[in-house]
mmCIF file of C-alpha atoms in Angstrom:
data_model
loop_
_atom_site.group_PDB
_atom_site.id
_atom_site.type_symbol
_atom_site.label_atom_id
_atom_site.label_comp_id
_atom_site.label_asym_id
_atom_site.label_seq_id
_atom_site.Cartn_x
_atom_site.Cartn_y
_atom_site.Cartn_z
ATOM 1 C CA MET L 1 207.333 109.565 204.863
ATOM 2 C CA TRP L 2 204.389 110.639 206.999
ATOM 3 C CA PRO L 3 203.226 107.506 208.888
ATOM 4 C CA GLY L 4 199.836 107.676 210.552
ATOM 5 C CA GLY L 5 198.340 110.371 208.340
ATOM 6 C CA THR L 6 196.663 110.721 204.967
ATOM 7 C CA PHE L 7 195.820 113.505 202.531
ATOM 8 C CA SER L 8 193.263 112.921 199.806
ATOM 9 C CA PHE L 9 191.793 114.759 196.840
ATOM 10 C CA GLU L 10 189.546 113.836 193.956
ATOM 11 C CA VAL L 11 191.298 113.006 190.702
ATOM 12 C CA LYS L 12 189.506 113.799 187.453
ATOM 13 C CA GLU L 13 192.152 112.376 185.164
ATOM 14 C CA VAL L 14 195.669 110.959 185.171
ATOM 15 C CA LEU L 15 197.330 113.163 182.564
ATOM 16 C CA HIS L 16 200.770 111.571 182.567
ATOM 17 C CA LYS L 17 202.591 108.689 184.208
ATOM 18 C CA GLU L 18 206.125 107.439 183.608
ATOM 19 C CA LYS L 19 209.291 106.299 185.326
ATOM 20 C CA SER L 20 212.291 108.366 184.344
ATOM 21 C CA LYS L 21 215.899 107.423 184.941
ATOM 22 C CA TYR L 22 215.657 109.004 188.391
ATOM 23 C CA GLN L 23 212.062 108.902 189.677
ATOM 24 C CA ASP L 24 208.388 108.155 189.138
ATOM 25 C CA ILE L 25 206.617 111.114 187.503
ATOM 26 C CA LEU L 26 202.867 111.585 187.754
ATOM 27 C CA VAL L 27 200.662 114.492 186.647
ATOM 28 C CA LEU L 28 197.040 114.590 187.764
ATOM 29 C CA ASP L 29 194.062 116.800 187.002
ATOM 30 C CA THR L 30 191.929 117.281 190.111
ATOM 31 C CA THR L 31 188.595 118.834 190.975
ATOM 32 C CA SER L 32 189.836 121.198 193.689
ATOM 33 C CA LEU L 33 193.591 121.663 193.253
ATOM 34 C CA GLY L 34 193.952 121.997 189.493
ATOM 35 C CA ARG L 35 196.923 120.156 188.056
ATOM 36 C CA VAL L 36 199.232 118.311 190.437
ATOM 37 C CA LEU L 37 202.825 117.131 189.959
ATOM 38 C CA VAL L 38 203.820 114.070 191.991
ATOM 39 C CA LEU L 39 207.365 112.668 192.130
ATOM 40 C CA ASP L 40 208.038 109.313 193.785
ATOM 41 C CA GLY L 41 204.593 109.448 195.346
ATOM 42 C CA ILE L 42 205.125 112.873 196.963
ATOM 43 C CA ILE L 43 203.219 116.002 195.931
ATOM 44 C CA GLN L 44 205.639 118.572 194.515
ATOM 45 C CA CYS L 45 203.216 121.307 193.517
ATOM 46 C CA THR L 46 199.566 121.971 192.826
ATOM 47 C CA GLN L 47 198.083 124.652 190.629
ATOM 48 C CA LYS L 48 196.088 125.991 193.575
ATOM 49 C CA ASP L 49 198.929 126.881 195.953
ATOM 50 C CA GLU L 50 202.306 126.486 194.194
ATOM 51 C CA PHE L 51 202.909 130.238 194.113
ATOM 52 C CA SER L 52 203.403 130.401 197.883
ATOM 53 C CA TYR L 53 206.370 128.049 197.757
ATOM 54 C CA GLN L 54 207.856 129.392 194.514
ATOM 55 C CA GLU L 55 207.693 133.043 195.558
ATOM 56 C CA MET L 56 209.060 132.524 199.048
ATOM 57 C CA ILE L 57 212.010 130.276 198.164
ATOM 58 C CA SER L 58 212.945 132.837 195.503
ATOM 59 C CA PHE L 59 212.286 136.255 197.003
ATOM 60 C CA LEU L 60 213.461 135.575 200.559
ATOM 61 C CA PRO L 61 217.115 135.156 199.502
ATOM 62 C CA LEU L 62 216.916 137.597 196.581
ATOM 63 C CA CYS L 63 215.589 140.409 198.768
ATOM 64 C CA CYS L 64 218.175 139.725 201.497
ATOM 65 C CA HIS L 65 221.028 140.232 199.022
ATOM 66 C CA LYS L 66 222.151 143.753 198.182
ATOM 67 C CA ASN L 67 222.635 143.087 194.469
ATOM 68 C CA PRO L 68 221.637 139.577 193.283
ATOM 69 C CA GLU L 69 222.710 139.882 189.654
ATOM 70 C CA LYS L 70 223.620 136.240 188.971
ATOM 71 C CA VAL L 71 221.518 133.399 190.394
ATOM 72 C CA LEU L 72 221.919 129.620 190.300
ATOM 73 C CA ILE L 73 218.874 127.367 190.650
ATOM 74 C CA VAL L 74 219.533 123.718 191.462
ATOM 75 C CA GLY L 75 216.512 121.543 190.732
ATOM 76 C CA GLY L 76 213.219 123.270 190.042
ATOM 77 C CA GLY L 77 212.439 121.250 186.933
ATOM 78 C CA ASP L 78 208.842 122.481 186.887
ATOM 79 C CA GLY L 79 210.041 126.008 186.087
ATOM 80 C CA GLY L 80 208.304 127.740 188.996
ATOM 81 C CA VAL L 81 211.400 129.113 190.723
ATOM 82 C CA ALA L 82 212.819 130.356 187.430
ATOM 83 C CA ARG L 83 209.517 132.131 186.801
ATOM 84 C CA GLU L 84 209.812 134.011 190.099
ATOM 85 C CA VAL L 85 213.566 134.743 190.029
ATOM 86 C CA ALA L 86 213.186 136.270 186.573
ATOM 87 C CA LYS L 87 210.742 138.832 188.024
ATOM 88 C CA HIS L 88 213.337 140.356 190.363
ATOM 89 C CA PRO L 89 214.464 143.709 188.930
ATOM 90 C CA LEU L 90 218.143 143.319 189.892
ATOM 91 C CA VAL L 91 218.615 139.802 188.511
ATOM 92 C CA LYS L 92 220.485 139.854 185.194
ATOM 93 C CA GLU L 93 221.406 136.198 184.685
ATOM 94 C CA ILE L 94 219.870 132.920 185.840
ATOM 95 C CA VAL L 95 221.591 129.558 185.517
ATOM 96 C CA GLN L 96 219.510 126.465 186.255
ATOM 97 C CA VAL L 97 220.725 122.885 186.631
ATOM 98 C CA GLU L 98 218.070 120.143 186.719
ATOM 99 C CA ILE L 99 219.104 116.494 186.747
ATOM 100 C CA ASP L 100 215.919 115.019 185.243
ATOM 101 C CA ASP L 101 215.096 116.229 181.737
ATOM 102 C CA LYS L 102 211.817 114.307 181.869
ATOM 103 C CA VAL L 103 210.480 116.601 184.629
ATOM 104 C CA ILE L 104 211.243 119.616 182.432
ATOM 105 C CA GLU L 105 209.579 117.990 179.421
ATOM 106 C CA VAL L 106 206.464 116.961 181.340
ATOM 107 C CA SER L 107 206.153 120.374 183.028
ATOM 108 C CA LYS L 108 206.330 122.208 179.709
ATOM 109 C CA LYS L 109 203.484 120.061 178.399
ATOM 110 C CA TYR L 110 201.185 119.840 181.421
ATOM 111 C CA LEU L 111 202.209 122.681 183.778
ATOM 112 C CA PRO L 112 202.649 125.686 181.451
ATOM 113 C CA PHE L 113 201.709 128.124 184.242
ATOM 114 C CA MET L 114 204.981 127.129 185.933
ATOM 115 C CA ALA L 115 207.114 126.124 182.953
ATOM 116 C CA VAL L 116 206.731 129.659 181.591
ATOM 117 C CA GLY L 117 209.838 130.286 183.711
ATOM 118 C CA PHE L 118 211.916 128.477 181.109
ATOM 119 C CA GLU L 119 211.015 131.139 178.537
ATOM 120 C CA SER L 120 212.877 133.944 180.317
ATOM 121 C CA LYS L 121 215.695 135.498 178.304
ATOM 122 C CA LYS L 122 217.685 135.714 181.538
ATOM 123 C CA LEU L 123 217.773 131.900 181.872
ATOM 124 C CA LYS L 124 220.419 129.396 180.799
ATOM 125 C CA LEU L 125 219.177 125.845 181.428
ATOM 126 C CA HIS L 126 221.504 122.872 181.911
ATOM 127 C CA VAL L 127 220.426 119.254 182.301
ATOM 128 C CA GLY L 128 222.830 117.581 184.686
ATOM 129 C CA ASP L 129 224.035 117.086 188.243
ATOM 130 C CA GLY L 130 224.112 120.226 190.403
ATOM 131 C CA PHE L 131 227.065 118.824 192.372
ATOM 132 C CA GLU L 132 229.207 118.408 189.295
ATOM 133 C CA PHE L 133 228.166 121.780 187.903
ATOM 134 C CA MET L 134 229.164 123.702 191.026
ATOM 135 C CA LYS L 135 232.539 121.956 191.215
ATOM 136 C CA ASN L 136 233.393 123.739 187.970
ATOM 137 C CA HIS L 137 231.943 127.141 188.898
ATOM 138 C CA SER L 138 233.794 128.635 191.851
ATOM 139 C CA GLN L 139 232.863 132.053 193.319
ATOM 140 C CA GLU L 140 230.442 132.755 190.498
ATOM 141 C CA PHE L 141 226.957 133.315 191.924
ATOM 142 C CA ASP L 142 225.348 135.918 194.162
ATOM 143 C CA VAL L 143 222.469 133.643 195.180
ATOM 144 C CA ILE L 144 222.008 129.859 194.974
ATOM 145 C CA ILE L 145 218.494 128.454 195.376
ATOM 146 C CA THR L 146 218.016 124.713 195.840
ATOM 147 C CA ASP L 147 214.484 123.703 194.907
ATOM 148 C CA SER L 148 214.617 120.047 195.869
ATOM 149 C CA SER L 149 212.040 117.413 196.598
ATOM 150 C CA ASP L 150 212.074 115.731 200.012
ATOM 151 C CA PRO L 151 215.207 113.733 200.987
ATOM 152 C CA VAL L 152 214.214 110.610 199.086
ATOM 153 C CA GLY L 153 215.799 109.346 195.873
ATOM 154 C CA PRO L 154 217.901 111.839 193.876
ATOM 155 C CA ALA L 155 217.376 114.680 196.398
ATOM 156 C CA VAL L 156 219.010 112.952 199.396
ATOM 157 C CA SER L 157 222.434 114.431 198.664
ATOM 158 C CA LEU L 158 221.053 117.989 198.679
ATOM 159 C CA PHE L 159 220.513 117.859 202.448
ATOM 160 C CA GLN L 160 224.088 116.913 203.368
ATOM 161 C CA GLU L 161 227.002 119.014 204.576
ATOM 162 C CA ASN L 162 229.223 118.477 201.556
ATOM 163 C CA TYR L 163 226.484 119.982 199.394
ATOM 164 C CA PHE L 164 226.312 123.148 201.519
ATOM 165 C CA ALA L 165 230.112 123.374 201.446
ATOM 166 C CA LEU L 166 230.011 123.124 197.672
ATOM 167 C CA MET L 167 227.383 125.878 197.442
ATOM 168 C CA LYS L 168 229.568 128.063 199.650
ATOM 169 C CA SER L 169 232.511 127.615 197.279
ATOM 170 C CA ALA L 170 230.338 128.574 194.281
ATOM 171 C CA LEU L 171 229.238 131.872 195.848
ATOM 172 C CA LYS L 172 230.737 135.295 195.370
ATOM 173 C CA PRO L 173 231.652 137.248 198.543
ATOM 174 C CA ASN L 174 228.514 138.065 200.566
ATOM 175 C CA GLY L 175 226.566 135.406 198.643
ATOM 176 C CA ILE L 176 223.380 133.801 199.934
ATOM 177 C CA VAL L 177 221.951 130.280 199.678
ATOM 178 C CA CYS L 178 218.376 129.124 200.225
ATOM 179 C CA SER L 179 217.220 125.502 200.366
ATOM 180 C CA GLN L 180 213.974 123.704 201.037
ATOM 181 C CA ALA L 181 214.246 122.342 204.584
ATOM 182 C CA GLY L 182 211.033 120.556 205.545
ATOM 183 C CA THR L 183 208.192 121.112 207.982
ATOM 184 C CA TYR L 184 208.660 121.541 211.710
ATOM 185 C CA TRP L 185 205.369 119.744 212.425
ATOM 186 C CA TYR L 186 206.388 116.390 210.943
ATOM 187 C CA SER L 187 210.152 116.533 210.434
ATOM 188 C CA MET L 188 211.724 118.681 213.118
ATOM 189 C CA ASP L 189 214.830 116.493 212.998
ATOM 190 C CA LEU L 190 215.301 117.360 209.318
ATOM 191 C CA VAL L 191 214.737 121.074 209.960
ATOM 192 C CA SER L 192 217.179 121.064 212.882
ATOM 193 C CA SER L 193 219.894 119.049 211.137
ATOM 194 C CA THR L 194 219.681 121.083 207.916
ATOM 195 C CA LEU L 195 219.909 124.364 209.831
ATOM 196 C CA LYS L 196 222.902 123.099 211.802
ATOM 197 C CA ILE L 197 224.659 122.130 208.581
ATOM 198 C CA CYS L 198 223.947 125.580 207.169
ATOM 199 C CA LYS L 199 225.287 127.238 210.336
ATOM 200 C CA ASN L 200 228.463 125.155 210.071
ATOM 201 C CA GLN L 201 229.165 126.628 206.639
ATOM 202 C CA PHE L 202 227.822 130.185 206.877
ATOM 203 C CA PRO L 203 228.379 132.943 209.444
ATOM 204 C CA LYS L 204 224.673 133.792 209.364
ATOM 205 C CA ALA L 205 221.887 131.234 208.950
ATOM 206 C CA ALA L 206 218.176 131.073 209.706
ATOM 207 C CA TYR L 207 214.992 129.101 209.084
ATOM 208 C CA ALA L 208 211.983 130.772 207.478
ATOM 209 C CA THR L 209 208.497 129.420 206.954
ATOM 210 C CA THR L 210 205.567 129.589 204.551
ATOM 211 C CA SER L 211 202.105 128.080 204.207
ATOM 212 C CA VAL L 212 201.397 125.509 201.482
ATOM 213 C CA PRO L 213 198.118 123.666 202.236
ATOM 214 C CA THR L 214 198.870 120.665 200.023
ATOM 215 C CA TYR L 215 202.212 119.861 201.679
ATOM 216 C CA PRO L 216 202.205 117.658 204.785
ATOM 217 C CA SER L 217 200.972 119.769 207.738
ATOM 218 C CA GLY L 218 200.346 122.735 205.417
ATOM 219 C CA GLN L 219 203.674 124.302 206.375
ATOM 220 C CA ILE L 220 207.149 124.128 204.892
ATOM 221 C CA GLY L 221 210.333 126.045 205.503
ATOM 222 C CA PHE L 222 213.678 127.055 204.075
ATOM 223 C CA VAL L 223 217.176 127.416 205.473
ATOM 224 C CA ILE L 224 218.968 130.566 204.393
ATOM 225 C CA GLY L 225 222.696 131.059 204.793
ATOM 226 C CA SER L 226 224.775 134.153 204.058
ATOM 227 C CA LEU L 227 228.484 134.856 203.770
ATOM 228 C CA ASP L 228 227.682 138.426 204.854
ATOM 229 C CA SER L 229 227.842 138.345 208.648
ATOM 230 C CA ASP L 230 226.022 141.675 208.847
ATOM 231 C CA VAL L 231 222.897 140.532 207.013
ATOM 232 C CA GLN L 232 219.588 140.744 208.868
ATOM 233 C CA PHE L 233 217.346 138.204 207.193
ATOM 234 C CA ASP L 234 214.104 139.649 208.545
ATOM 235 C CA LYS L 235 214.923 143.099 207.160
ATOM 236 C CA PRO L 236 214.942 142.867 203.349
ATOM 237 C CA THR L 237 217.400 145.129 201.546
ATOM 238 C CA LEU L 238 214.946 145.583 198.685
ATOM 239 C CA THR L 239 211.323 146.336 199.503
ATOM 240 C CA PHE L 240 208.340 146.350 197.164
ATOM 241 C CA SER L 241 205.448 148.790 197.043
ATOM 242 C CA ARG L 242 201.886 147.645 196.510
ATOM 243 C CA GLN L 243 202.235 148.681 192.876
ATOM 244 C CA ASP L 244 205.445 146.629 192.578
ATOM 245 C CA GLU L 245 203.618 143.558 193.885
ATOM 246 C CA LEU L 246 200.845 143.998 191.348
ATOM 247 C CA SER L 247 203.140 144.644 188.393
ATOM 248 C CA MET L 248 205.276 141.591 189.267
ATOM 249 C CA ASN L 249 202.182 139.434 189.740
ATOM 250 C CA LEU L 250 203.162 138.503 193.288
ATOM 251 C CA ARG L 251 200.367 136.619 195.020
ATOM 252 C CA TYR L 252 201.988 135.602 198.313
ATOM 253 C CA TYR L 253 205.300 137.382 198.897
ATOM 254 C CA SER L 254 205.400 140.932 200.203
ATOM 255 C CA THR L 255 207.805 142.890 202.371
ATOM 256 C CA ASP L 256 205.573 142.291 205.406
ATOM 257 C CA VAL L 257 205.320 138.566 204.674
ATOM 258 C CA HIS L 258 209.119 138.448 204.294
ATOM 259 C CA LYS L 259 209.607 139.868 207.777
ATOM 260 C CA ALA L 260 206.994 137.559 209.278
ATOM 261 C CA ALA L 261 208.517 134.441 207.702
ATOM 262 C CA PHE L 262 211.344 134.507 210.250
ATOM 263 C CA ALA L 263 209.011 134.778 213.269
ATOM 264 C CA LEU L 264 208.842 131.203 214.552
ATOM 265 C CA PRO L 265 206.617 129.562 217.182
ATOM 266 C CA THR L 266 208.190 129.245 220.600
ATOM 267 C CA PHE L 267 208.515 125.449 220.502
ATOM 268 C CA VAL L 268 210.330 125.688 217.145
ATOM 269 C CA LYS L 269 212.743 128.345 218.419
ATOM 270 C CA ASN L 270 213.432 126.222 221.498
ATOM 271 C CA GLU L 271 214.194 123.182 219.360
ATOM 272 C CA LEU L 272 216.388 125.007 216.863
ATOM 273 C CA GLU L 273 218.393 126.748 219.567
ATOM 274 C CA LYS L 274 219.504 123.458 221.117
#
Protein backbone atom coordinates (compact mmCIF):
# COMPACT_ATOMS: atom_id res chain seq x y z
CA MET A 1 0.00 0.00 0.00
CA TRP A 2 2.96 2.32 0.51
CA PRO A 3 5.20 1.90 -2.58
CA GLY A 4 8.71 3.29 -2.34
CA GLY A 5 9.03 3.15 1.44
CA THR A 6 9.87 0.67 4.17
CA PHE A 7 9.50 0.42 7.94
CA SER A 8 11.53 -2.12 9.87
CA PHE A 9 11.89 -3.37 13.42
CA GLU A 10 13.67 -6.25 15.09
CA VAL A 11 11.56 -9.32 15.78
CA LYS A 12 12.42 -11.43 18.81
CA GLU A 13 9.80 -14.09 18.22
CA VAL A 14 6.81 -14.90 16.04
CA LEU A 15 4.17 -15.61 18.68
CA HIS A 16 1.30 -16.54 16.40
CA LYS A 17 0.60 -16.98 12.70
CA GLU A 18 -2.57 -18.17 10.99
CA LYS A 19 -4.96 -17.47 8.15
CA SER A 20 -8.51 -16.96 9.33
CA LYS A 21 -11.58 -17.02 7.14
CA TYR A 22 -11.05 -13.32 6.43
CA GLN A 23 -7.35 -12.40 6.74
CA ASP A 24 -3.79 -13.33 7.64
CA ILE A 25 -3.16 -12.84 11.37
CA LEU A 26 0.34 -12.40 12.77
CA VAL A 27 1.50 -11.53 16.29
CA LEU A 28 5.14 -10.62 16.86
CA ASP A 29 7.28 -9.92 19.91
CA THR A 30 9.80 -7.18 19.15
CA THR A 31 12.76 -5.58 20.88
CA SER A 32 11.55 -1.98 20.71
CA LEU A 33 7.79 -2.00 20.13
CA GLY A 34 6.61 -4.78 22.43
CA ARG A 35 3.95 -7.01 20.94
CA VAL A 36 2.69 -6.21 17.45
CA LEU A 37 -0.53 -7.27 15.70
CA VAL A 38 -0.33 -7.51 11.91
CA LEU A 39 -3.32 -8.22 9.65
CA ASP A 40 -2.82 -8.94 5.96
CA GLY A 41 0.73 -7.65 6.24
CA ILE A 42 -0.28 -4.28 7.73
CA ILE A 43 0.56 -3.22 11.29
CA GLN A 44 -2.65 -2.75 13.28
CA CYS A 45 -1.21 -1.91 16.69
CA THR A 46 1.95 -2.09 18.73
CA GLN A 47 2.27 -2.22 22.49
CA LYS A 48 4.43 0.91 22.43
CA ASP A 49 1.99 3.37 20.84
CA GLU A 50 -1.47 1.77 20.50
CA PHE A 51 -2.98 4.00 23.19
CA SER A 52 -2.73 7.09 20.99
CA TYR A 53 -5.00 5.60 18.35
CA GLN A 54 -7.39 3.85 20.76
CA GLU A 55 -7.91 6.90 22.97
CA MET A 56 -8.39 9.37 20.14
CA ILE A 57 -10.82 7.33 18.03
CA SER A 58 -12.86 6.79 21.20
CA PHE A 59 -12.76 10.05 23.12
CA LEU A 60 -13.00 12.47 20.20
CA PRO A 61 -16.58 11.42 19.34
CA LEU A 62 -17.57 10.58 22.92
CA CYS A 63 -16.56 14.02 24.21
CA CYS A 64 -18.30 15.79 21.31
CA HIS A 65 -21.63 14.17 22.22
CA LYS A 66 -23.72 15.65 25.01
CA ASN A 67 -24.76 12.31 26.49
CA PRO A 68 -23.19 9.22 24.83
CA GLU A 69 -25.01 6.54 26.81
CA LYS A 70 -25.12 3.79 24.17
CA VAL A 71 -22.15 3.17 21.86
CA LEU A 72 -21.63 0.80 18.93
CA ILE A 73 -18.12 -0.33 17.99
CA VAL A 74 -17.70 -1.89 14.56
CA GLY A 75 -14.44 -3.83 14.29
CA GLY A 76 -11.88 -3.36 17.02
CA GLY A 77 -11.27 -7.07 17.53
CA ASP A 78 -8.16 -6.39 19.62
CA GLY A 79 -10.32 -4.87 22.36
CA GLY A 80 -8.51 -1.52 22.55
CA VAL A 81 -11.44 0.71 21.62
CA ALA A 82 -13.74 -1.13 24.00
CA ARG A 83 -11.17 -0.58 26.74
CA GLU A 84 -11.25 3.18 26.17
CA VAL A 85 -15.00 3.61 25.59
CA ALA A 86 -15.70 1.79 28.85
CA LYS A 87 -13.72 4.48 30.72
CA HIS A 88 -16.08 7.29 29.71
CA PRO A 89 -18.26 8.20 32.71
CA LEU A 90 -21.46 8.77 30.71
CA VAL A 91 -21.33 5.54 28.69
CA LYS A 92 -23.78 2.96 30.05
CA GLU A 93 -23.86 0.34 27.29
CA ILE A 94 -21.38 -0.75 24.64
CA VAL A 95 -22.26 -3.04 21.74
CA GLN A 96 -19.38 -4.36 19.63
CA VAL A 97 -19.59 -6.22 16.33
CA GLU A 98 -16.38 -7.85 15.04
CA ILE A 99 -16.47 -10.04 11.95
CA ASP A 100 -13.39 -12.16 12.70
CA ASP A 101 -13.60 -14.22 15.89
CA LYS A 102 -9.99 -15.32 15.39
CA VAL A 103 -8.73 -11.74 15.96
CA ILE A 104 -10.63 -11.64 19.26
CA GLU A 105 -9.25 -15.04 20.28
CA VAL A 106 -5.66 -14.18 19.38
CA SER A 107 -5.86 -10.76 21.09
CA LYS A 108 -7.14 -12.28 24.33
CA LYS A 109 -4.18 -14.66 24.35
CA TYR A 110 -1.34 -12.42 23.17
CA LEU A 111 -2.53 -8.81 23.64
CA PRO A 112 -4.14 -8.82 27.11
CA PHE A 113 -3.29 -5.13 27.64
CA MET A 114 -5.82 -4.36 24.89
CA ALA A 115 -8.19 -7.32 25.17
CA VAL A 116 -8.96 -6.25 28.75
CA GLY A 117 -11.64 -4.15 27.02
CA PHE A 118 -13.69 -7.30 26.50
CA GLU A 119 -13.99 -7.73 30.27
CA SER A 120 -16.09 -4.59 30.78
CA LYS A 121 -19.54 -5.21 32.23
CA LYS A 122 -20.84 -2.49 29.91
CA LEU A 123 -19.93 -4.55 26.81
CA LYS A 124 -22.04 -6.89 24.70
CA LEU A 125 -19.88 -8.57 22.05
CA HIS A 126 -21.27 -9.97 18.79
CA VAL A 127 -19.28 -11.87 16.17
CA GLY A 128 -20.68 -10.97 12.78
CA ASP A 129 -21.00 -8.44 9.98
CA GLY A 130 -21.40 -4.81 11.09
CA PHE A 131 -23.47 -4.07 7.97
CA GLU A 132 -26.02 -6.74 8.75
CA PHE A 133 -26.13 -5.81 12.43
CA MET A 134 -26.92 -2.15 11.77
CA LYS A 135 -29.66 -3.02 9.28
CA ASN A 136 -31.55 -4.51 12.22
CA HIS A 137 -30.82 -1.71 14.72
CA SER A 138 -32.35 1.56 13.57
CA GLN A 139 -32.01 4.79 15.60
CA GLU A 140 -30.44 2.95 18.51
CA PHE A 141 -26.99 4.39 19.21
CA ASP A 142 -25.65 7.73 20.39
CA VAL A 143 -22.16 7.13 19.00
CA ILE A 144 -20.84 4.65 16.40
CA ILE A 145 -17.08 4.08 16.21
CA THR A 146 -15.63 2.17 13.27
CA ASP A 147 -12.21 0.78 14.15
CA SER A 148 -11.26 -0.68 10.80
CA SER A 149 -8.03 -1.73 9.20
CA ASP A 150 -6.97 -0.05 5.96
CA PRO A 151 -9.26 -0.46 2.90
CA VAL A 152 -7.94 -3.88 1.95
CA GLY A 153 -9.77 -7.18 2.34
CA PRO A 154 -12.78 -7.22 4.71
CA ALA A 155 -12.47 -3.50 5.57
CA VAL A 156 -13.00 -2.15 2.03
CA SER A 157 -16.75 -1.80 2.49
CA LEU A 158 -16.31 0.36 5.60
CA PHE A 159 -15.01 3.27 3.51
CA GLN A 160 -17.99 3.46 1.14
CA GLU A 161 -21.03 5.73 1.12
CA ASN A 162 -23.61 3.03 1.75
CA TYR A 163 -21.80 2.20 4.99
CA PHE A 164 -21.99 5.81 6.22
CA ALA A 165 -25.66 5.93 5.23
CA LEU A 166 -26.26 2.78 7.25
CA MET A 167 -24.48 4.25 10.28
CA LYS A 168 -26.65 7.35 9.98
CA SER A 169 -29.80 5.23 10.08
CA ALA A 170 -28.57 3.41 13.21
CA LEU A 171 -28.02 6.65 15.15
CA LYS A 172 -30.37 8.37 17.54
CA PRO A 173 -31.08 12.09 16.90
CA ASN A 174 -27.90 14.15 17.34
CA GLY A 175 -25.79 10.99 17.05
CA ILE A 176 -22.11 11.00 16.10
CA VAL A 177 -19.95 8.64 14.03
CA CYS A 178 -16.17 8.34 13.97
CA SER A 179 -14.16 6.23 11.52
CA GLN A 180 -10.51 5.64 10.79
CA ALA A 181 -9.73 7.63 7.64
CA GLY A 182 -6.05 7.27 6.75
CA THR A 183 -3.00 9.51 6.66
CA TYR A 184 -2.81 12.73 4.69
CA TRP A 185 0.89 12.17 3.96
CA TYR A 186 0.45 8.97 1.96
CA SER A 187 -3.26 8.69 1.17
CA MET A 188 -4.74 12.14 0.76
CA ASP A 189 -7.18 10.75 -1.80
CA LEU A 190 -8.57 8.36 0.82
CA VAL A 191 -8.81 11.13 3.44
CA SER A 192 -10.55 13.46 0.98
CA SER A 193 -12.98 10.88 -0.39
CA THR A 194 -13.92 9.56 3.06
CA LEU A 195 -14.55 13.08 4.37
CA LYS A 196 -16.69 13.91 1.34
CA ILE A 197 -18.76 10.78 1.91
CA CYS A 198 -19.21 11.75 5.55
CA LYS A 199 -20.25 15.29 4.56
CA ASN A 200 -22.81 13.84 2.14
CA GLN A 201 -24.52 12.02 5.00
CA PHE A 202 -24.07 14.36 7.98
CA PRO A 203 -24.75 18.08 8.41
CA LYS A 204 -21.46 18.50 10.26
CA ALA A 205 -18.27 16.58 9.44
CA ALA A 206 -14.56 17.04 10.05
CA TYR A 207 -11.18 15.32 9.92
CA ALA A 208 -9.05 15.03 13.06
CA THR A 209 -5.52 13.75 13.43
CA THR A 210 -3.26 11.92 15.86
CA SER A 211 0.33 10.69 16.01
CA VAL A 212 1.08 6.95 15.85
CA PRO A 213 4.79 6.40 15.06
CA THR A 214 4.37 2.82 13.83
CA TYR A 215 1.72 3.68 11.22
CA PRO A 216 2.88 4.81 7.77
CA SER A 217 4.13 8.42 8.06
CA GLY A 218 3.54 8.38 11.83
CA GLN A 219 0.19 10.13 11.41
CA ILE A 220 -3.36 8.88 11.04
CA GLY A 221 -6.73 10.57 11.14
CA PHE A 222 -10.44 10.08 11.67
CA VAL A 223 -13.57 11.45 10.04
CA ILE A 224 -16.25 12.53 12.48
CA GLY A 225 -19.83 13.18 11.45
CA SER A 226 -22.70 14.51 13.55
CA LEU A 227 -26.45 14.74 13.08
CA ASP A 228 -26.34 17.77 15.41
CA SER A 229 -25.72 20.73 13.12
CA ASP A 230 -24.76 22.90 16.09
CA VAL A 231 -21.88 20.71 17.26
CA GLN A 232 -18.42 22.28 17.40
CA PHE A 233 -16.01 19.38 17.15
CA ASP A 234 -13.01 21.30 18.48
CA LYS A 235 -14.91 22.30 21.63
CA PRO A 236 -15.63 19.14 23.63
CA THR A 237 -18.87 19.11 25.61
CA LEU A 238 -17.22 17.09 28.37
CA THR A 239 -13.81 18.16 29.60
CA PHE A 240 -11.44 16.28 31.90
CA SER A 241 -9.32 17.64 34.72
CA ARG A 242 -5.76 16.48 35.28
CA GLN A 243 -7.07 14.23 38.04
CA ASP A 244 -9.68 12.78 35.66
CA GLU A 245 -6.94 11.93 33.16
CA LEU A 246 -4.92 10.15 35.82
CA SER A 247 -7.84 8.22 37.29
CA MET A 248 -8.95 7.08 33.81
CA ASN A 249 -5.40 6.11 32.88
CA LEU A 250 -5.39 8.37 29.83
CA ARG A 251 -1.93 8.57 28.29
CA TYR A 252 -2.57 10.58 25.11
CA TYR A 253 -6.03 12.17 25.08
CA SER A 254 -6.73 15.36 26.98
CA THR A 255 -9.06 18.30 26.46
CA ASP A 256 -6.19 20.32 24.96
CA VAL A 257 -5.19 17.47 22.65
CA HIS A 258 -8.84 17.14 21.58
CA LYS A 259 -8.95 20.77 20.50
CA ALA A 260 -5.61 20.53 18.72
CA ALA A 261 -6.61 17.40 16.79
CA PHE A 262 -8.80 19.49 14.48
CA ALA A 263 -6.05 22.03 13.69
CA LEU A 264 -4.77 20.87 10.30
CA PRO A 265 -1.73 21.93 8.25
CA THR A 266 -2.47 24.47 5.55
CA PHE A 267 -1.87 22.09 2.64
CA VAL A 268 -4.32 19.59 4.18
CA LYS A 269 -7.00 22.24 4.69
CA ASN A 270 -6.53 23.40 1.10
CA GLU A 271 -6.94 19.86 -0.20
CA LEU A 272 -9.96 19.01 1.92
CA GLU A 273 -11.75 22.24 1.05
CA LYS A 274 -11.69 21.48 -2.68
